[in-house]
Amino acid sequence: MNVLPPFSRLRFGELNSARARALEWHLRETFPGDTRYEVVQGDCNATIDATLARLADVAWAPMFAFVDQQAAEVHWETIRKLAAFRQDRRHGRKAEIWILMSPTMILKGVRGTNNAAFQRRVDRLYGGSEWRQIQRAFDGRTIIASDYRRQMVNLMRWKFEHELGYAVTHRIPMQMHDKVEIYDMVFATDHDAGDRIMRHLYNQAALREPEMMRQAKEAKSGQFSLFDDDGGVEDASAGQRLWRPEPCWDPTGADWWSYEDYLDENL
């Protein structure tokens, strides 16, 4: 709401009705007289068409969508609609999308008590059953947990680039203080500034968070810090050592990828 330059239109989707009312009350109290926003209560997969229709007069403008899910709540069809909404006739750029991906939560649901229904939810997230190839490889102990996480996020990036036509995607892992990766953010853009934006954001986060700064200095020196207090020295390049952009890869190139299984599930 306070970002500069400001957004001209803001739409906040919230599934829970009580939280949607609380958010709307908070926005009215905090930003009195601000008419740029609307809180849309309901399943975003069901409300997306009407929400975008009310923004049709600004479809020409740059658009940023933050897709904040816990595991597999958002459908690929909803993502596709977001990507296709912007009408940039000059450059052909699509909406920029920043989506939370949590393979850990997906794995928990896949192995839960209602696993068959949850697996269908994951099918809807990916717009197909390709992810099941990764799941089988993990269940068969062909890949380990860290590979599973990377492969699941990579598949989403691959689909952004090769099905939706995005020029660039980035994976940004989010860590706890013990360096355990808890989820990933995926950023999809058609603008060459995307890489610079991600570096800038990570640098800013590293300057704010002492633990991130400590990890960056370890990465620079190759040694572990013995003391938390480093004298307050800031390193403007800290984020660049914690995160560097890496291209996605063709998931079907893995030795364990089976076209026979894929065809059986999709025919």
C-alpha positions as a Python dict, from the first residue, in 0.01 Angstrom:
ca = {
    (1, 'M'): (0, 0, 0),
    (2, 'N'): (290, 235, 71),
    (3, 'V'): (525, 123, -205),
    (4, 'L'): (673, 391, -432),
    (5, 'P'): (593, 435, -710),
    (6, 'P'): (244, 334, -597),
    (7, 'F'): (18, 67, -742),
    (8, 'S'): (-288, 217, -911),
    (9, 'R'): (-512, -84, -835),
    (10, 'L'): (-482, -349, -564),
    (11, 'R'): (-683, -668, -522),
    (12, 'F'): (-649, -887, -213),
    (13, 'G'): (-793, -1237, -233),
    (14, 'E'): (-876, -1424, 88),
    (15, 'L'): (-1054, -1758, 115),
    (16, 'N'): (-1157, -1725, 481),
    (17, 'S'): (-1452, -1488, 527),
    (18, 'A'): (-1353, -1376, 879),
    (19, 'R'): (-999, -1296, 768),
    (20, 'A'): (-1130, -1113, 463),
    (21, 'R'): (-1349, -893, 685),
    (22, 'A'): (-1059, -832, 924),
    (23, 'L'): (-831, -735, 635),
    (24, 'E'): (-1088, -495, 493),
    (25, 'W'): (-1137, -333, 835),
    (26, 'H'): (-761, -300, 881),
    (27, 'L'): (-718, -137, 540),
    (28, 'R'): (-1001, 110, 603),
    (29, 'E'): (-855, 205, 941),
    (30, 'T'): (-495, 227, 822),
    (31, 'F'): (-555, 390, 484),
    (32, 'P'): (-868, 604, 519),
    (33, 'G'): (-994, 742, 191),
    (34, 'D'): (-777, 510, -20),
    (35, 'T'): (-999, 376, -299),
    (36, 'R'): (-738, 174, -488),
    (37, 'Y'): (-802, -159, -318),
    (38, 'E'): (-1070, -427, -302),
    (39, 'V'): (-1078, -735, -81),
    (40, 'V'): (-1218, -1032, -271),
    (41, 'Q'): (-1347, -1307, -44),
    (42, 'G'): (-1367, -1662, -174),
    (43, 'D'): (-1170, -1926, -361),
    (44, 'C'): (-942, -1735, -598),
    (45, 'N'): (-983, -2009, -858),
    (46, 'A'): (-1355, -1927, -865),
    (47, 'T'): (-1328, -1548, -831),
    (48, 'I'): (-1039, -1486, -1073),
    (49, 'D'): (-1255, -1423, -1382),
    (50, 'A'): (-1471, -1157, -1216),
    (51, 'T'): (-1168, -1000, -1046),
    (52, 'L'): (-979, -963, -1372),
    (53, 'A'): (-1289, -842, -1556),
    (54, 'R'): (-1312, -547, -1315),
    (55, 'L'): (-953, -457, -1406),
    (56, 'A'): (-1002, -475, -1782),
    (57, 'D'): (-956, -100, -1828),
    (58, 'V'): (-596, -124, -1702),
    (59, 'A'): (-501, -450, -1874),
    (60, 'W'): (-238, -253, -2068),
    (61, 'A'): (-46, -165, -1750),
    (62, 'P'): (235, -359, -1577),
    (63, 'M'): (89, -613, -1335),
    (64, 'F'): (235, -798, -1037),
    (65, 'A'): (58, -1099, -885),
    (66, 'F'): (162, -1248, -550),
    (67, 'V'): (22, -1602, -536),
    (68, 'D'): (45, -1695, -168),
    (69, 'Q'): (-54, -2057, -116),
    (70, 'Q'): (25, -2311, 155),
    (71, 'A'): (64, -2623, -57),
    (72, 'A'): (-150, -2679, -367),
    (73, 'E'): (-449, -2447, -342),
    (74, 'V'): (-403, -2254, -667),
    (75, 'H'): (-492, -2409, -1002),
    (76, 'W'): (-270, -2392, -1309),
    (77, 'E'): (-568, -2253, -1499),
    (78, 'T'): (-578, -1959, -1257),
    (79, 'I'): (-207, -1898, -1309),
    (80, 'R'): (-260, -1913, -1684),
    (81, 'K'): (-536, -1651, -1663),
    (82, 'L'): (-311, -1420, -1463),
    (83, 'A'): (-31, -1460, -1716),
    (84, 'A'): (-261, -1394, -2012),
    (85, 'F'): (-441, -1094, -1864),
    (86, 'R'): (-197, -818, -1950),
    (87, 'Q'): (-242, -672, -2299),
    (88, 'D'): (105, -535, -2374),
    (89, 'R'): (87, -499, -2751),
    (90, 'R'): (422, -323, -2779),
    (91, 'H'): (648, -569, -2595),
    (92, 'G'): (423, -871, -2538),
    (93, 'R'): (507, -880, -2169),
    (94, 'K'): (285, -1078, -1936),
    (95, 'A'): (192, -1020, -1574),
    (96, 'E'): (481, -1076, -1336),
    (97, 'I'): (404, -1360, -1097),
    (98, 'W'): (557, -1428, -756),
    (99, 'I'): (433, -1765, -631),
    (100, 'L'): (502, -1960, -313),
    (101, 'M'): (596, -2324, -370),
    (102, 'S'): (623, -2567, -78),
    (103, 'P'): (720, -2919, -189),
    (104, 'T'): (746, -3009, 181),
    (105, 'M'): (377, -2933, 235),
    (106, 'I'): (288, -3108, -90),
    (107, 'L'): (471, -3420, 26),
    (108, 'K'): (290, -3406, 358),
    (109, 'G'): (-46, -3394, 181),
    (110, 'V'): (45, -3664, -69),
    (111, 'R'): (123, -3898, 221),
    (112, 'G'): (-171, -3788, 435),
    (113, 'T'): (-495, -3966, 516),
    (114, 'N'): (-684, -3812, 224),
    (115, 'N'): (-397, -3857, -18),
    (116, 'A'): (-593, -3947, -333),
    (117, 'A'): (-793, -3622, -321),
    (118, 'F'): (-482, -3423, -239),
    (119, 'Q'): (-294, -3571, -533),
    (120, 'R'): (-573, -3447, -761),
    (121, 'R'): (-521, -3101, -609),
    (122, 'V'): (-153, -3120, -702),
    (123, 'D'): (-256, -3222, -1055),
    (124, 'R'): (-459, -2901, -1073),
    (125, 'L'): (-168, -2694, -942),
    (126, 'Y'): (67, -2822, -1213),
    (127, 'G'): (-199, -2850, -1481),
    (128, 'G'): (-117, -3218, -1529),
    (129, 'S'): (35, -3522, -1365),
    (130, 'E'): (402, -3474, -1457),
    (131, 'W'): (485, -3411, -1091),
    (132, 'R'): (392, -3774, -1015),
    (133, 'Q'): (711, -3881, -1193),
    (134, 'I'): (908, -3692, -929),
    (135, 'Q'): (693, -3837, -653),
    (136, 'R'): (756, -4193, -776),
    (137, 'A'): (1130, -4130, -793),
    (138, 'F'): (1126, -4007, -434),
    (139, 'D'): (902, -4288, -307),
    (140, 'G'): (1133, -4537, -479),
    (141, 'R'): (1437, -4374, -313),
    (142, 'T'): (1585, -4283, -649),
    (143, 'I'): (1614, -3922, -536),
    (144, 'I'): (1655, -3773, -188),
    (145, 'A'): (1449, -3503, -17),
    (146, 'S'): (1659, -3209, -139),
    (147, 'D'): (1634, -3340, -497),
    (148, 'Y'): (1258, -3378, -459),
    (149, 'R'): (1225, -3017, -352),
    (150, 'R'): (1444, -2889, -636),
    (151, 'Q'): (1269, -3104, -896),
    (152, 'M'): (919, -2999, -789),
    (153, 'V'): (1011, -2631, -805),
    (154, 'N'): (1199, -2675, -1132),
    (155, 'L'): (894, -2839, -1292),
    (156, 'M'): (686, -2532, -1209),
    (157, 'R'): (953, -2304, -1353),
    (158, 'W'): (976, -2518, -1668),
    (159, 'K'): (602, -2492, -1721),
    (160, 'F'): (611, -2115, -1670),
    (161, 'E'): (877, -2079, -1936),
    (162, 'H'): (772, -2346, -2186),
    (163, 'E'): (394, -2352, -2152),
    (164, 'L'): (319, -1992, -2059),
    (165, 'G'): (612, -1847, -2250),
    (166, 'Y'): (785, -1649, -1976),
    (167, 'A'): (1133, -1529, -2064),
    (168, 'V'): (1284, -1571, -1718),
    (169, 'T'): (1202, -1754, -1395),
    (170, 'H'): (1391, -1746, -1067),
    (171, 'R'): (1388, -1980, -770),
    (172, 'I'): (1451, -1813, -435),
    (173, 'P'): (1475, -2061, -144),
    (174, 'M'): (1358, -1938, 196),
    (175, 'Q'): (1551, -2066, 496),
    (176, 'M'): (1511, -2089, 870),
    (177, 'H'): (1797, -1981, 1096),
    (178, 'D'): (1948, -2331, 1083),
    (179, 'K'): (1965, -2303, 701),
    (180, 'V'): (1685, -2557, 651),
    (181, 'E'): (1488, -2459, 342),
    (182, 'I'): (1119, -2442, 431),
    (183, 'Y'): (971, -2324, 102),
    (184, 'D'): (1062, -2154, -224),
    (185, 'M'): (946, -1847, -406),
    (186, 'V'): (928, -1859, -785),
    (187, 'F'): (938, -1535, -980),
    (188, 'A'): (828, -1529, -1345),
    (189, 'T'): (889, -1226, -1565),
    (190, 'D'): (932, -1117, -1925),
    (191, 'H'): (1143, -816, -1826),
    (192, 'D'): (1523, -822, -1823),
    (193, 'A'): (1516, -627, -1497),
    (194, 'G'): (1390, -936, -1315),
    (195, 'D'): (1740, -1058, -1228),
    (196, 'R'): (1840, -715, -1096),
    (197, 'I'): (1521, -693, -890),
    (198, 'M'): (1585, -1029, -725),
    (199, 'R'): (1947, -943, -646),
    (200, 'H'): (1838, -612, -498),
    (201, 'L'): (1568, -771, -281),
    (202, 'Y'): (1804, -1036, -149),
    (203, 'N'): (2071, -776, -77),
    (204, 'Q'): (1821, -565, 115),
    (205, 'A'): (1705, -868, 314),
    (206, 'A'): (2065, -963, 394),
    (207, 'L'): (2135, -613, 524),
    (208, 'R'): (1828, -632, 750),
    (209, 'E'): (1873, -988, 880),
    (210, 'P'): (2185, -1061, 1091),
    (211, 'E'): (2165, -1436, 1021),
    (212, 'M'): (2159, -1381, 645),
    (213, 'M'): (2457, -1147, 673),
    (214, 'R'): (2649, -1407, 877),
    (215, 'Q'): (2577, -1677, 617),
    (216, 'A'): (2690, -1447, 338),
    (217, 'K'): (3020, -1377, 513),
    (218, 'E'): (3074, -1749, 563),
    (219, 'A'): (3013, -1800, 193),
    (220, 'K'): (3269, -1529, 115),
    (221, 'S'): (3541, -1652, 350),
    (222, 'G'): (3472, -2024, 337),
    (223, 'Q'): (3487, -2028, 717),
    (224, 'F'): (3224, -2047, 987),
    (225, 'S'): (3179, -1747, 1213),
    (226, 'L'): (3257, -1805, 1578),
    (227, 'F'): (3081, -1493, 1697),
    (228, 'D'): (2739, -1353, 1612),
    (229, 'D'): (2860, -996, 1659),
    (230, 'D'): (3059, -883, 1356),
    (231, 'G'): (3087, -524, 1462),
    (232, 'G'): (2793, -412, 1253),
    (233, 'V'): (2984, -422, 925),
    (234, 'E'): (2750, -427, 628),
    (235, 'D'): (2827, -591, 296),
    (236, 'A'): (2635, -451, 0),
    (237, 'S'): (2695, -771, -198),
    (238, 'A'): (2583, -1013, 75),
    (239, 'G'): (2266, -1121, -104),
    (240, 'Q'): (2455, -1206, -421),
    (241, 'R'): (2652, -1474, -237),
    (242, 'L'): (2340, -1621, -79),
    (243, 'W'): (2148, -1637, -404),
    (244, 'R'): (2253, -1656, -766),
    (245, 'P'): (2011, -1709, -1053),
    (246, 'E'): (2022, -2055, -1209),
    (247, 'P'): (1839, -2167, -1523),
    (248, 'C'): (1572, -2432, -1501),
    (249, 'W'): (1621, -2761, -1685),
    (250, 'D'): (1411, -3005, -1883),
    (251, 'P'): (1263, -3238, -1618),
    (252, 'T'): (1210, -3517, -1870),
    (253, 'G'): (1586, -3555, -1908),
    (254, 'A'): (1618, -3738, -1576),
    (255, 'D'): (1707, -4107, -1593),
    (256, 'W'): (1405, -4195, -1380),
    (257, 'W'): (1152, -4010, -1597),
    (258, 'S'): (921, -4264, -1762),
    (259, 'Y'): (724, -4170, -2072),
    (260, 'E'): (523, -4490, -2040),
    (261, 'D'): (396, -4394, -1695),
    (262, 'Y'): (327, -4040, -1810),
    (263, 'L'): (124, -4156, -2109),
    (264, 'D'): (-69, -4405, -1896),
    (265, 'E'): (-174, -4123, -1662),
    (266, 'N'): (-262, -3873, -1933),
    (267, 'L'): (-447, -4080, -2192),
}
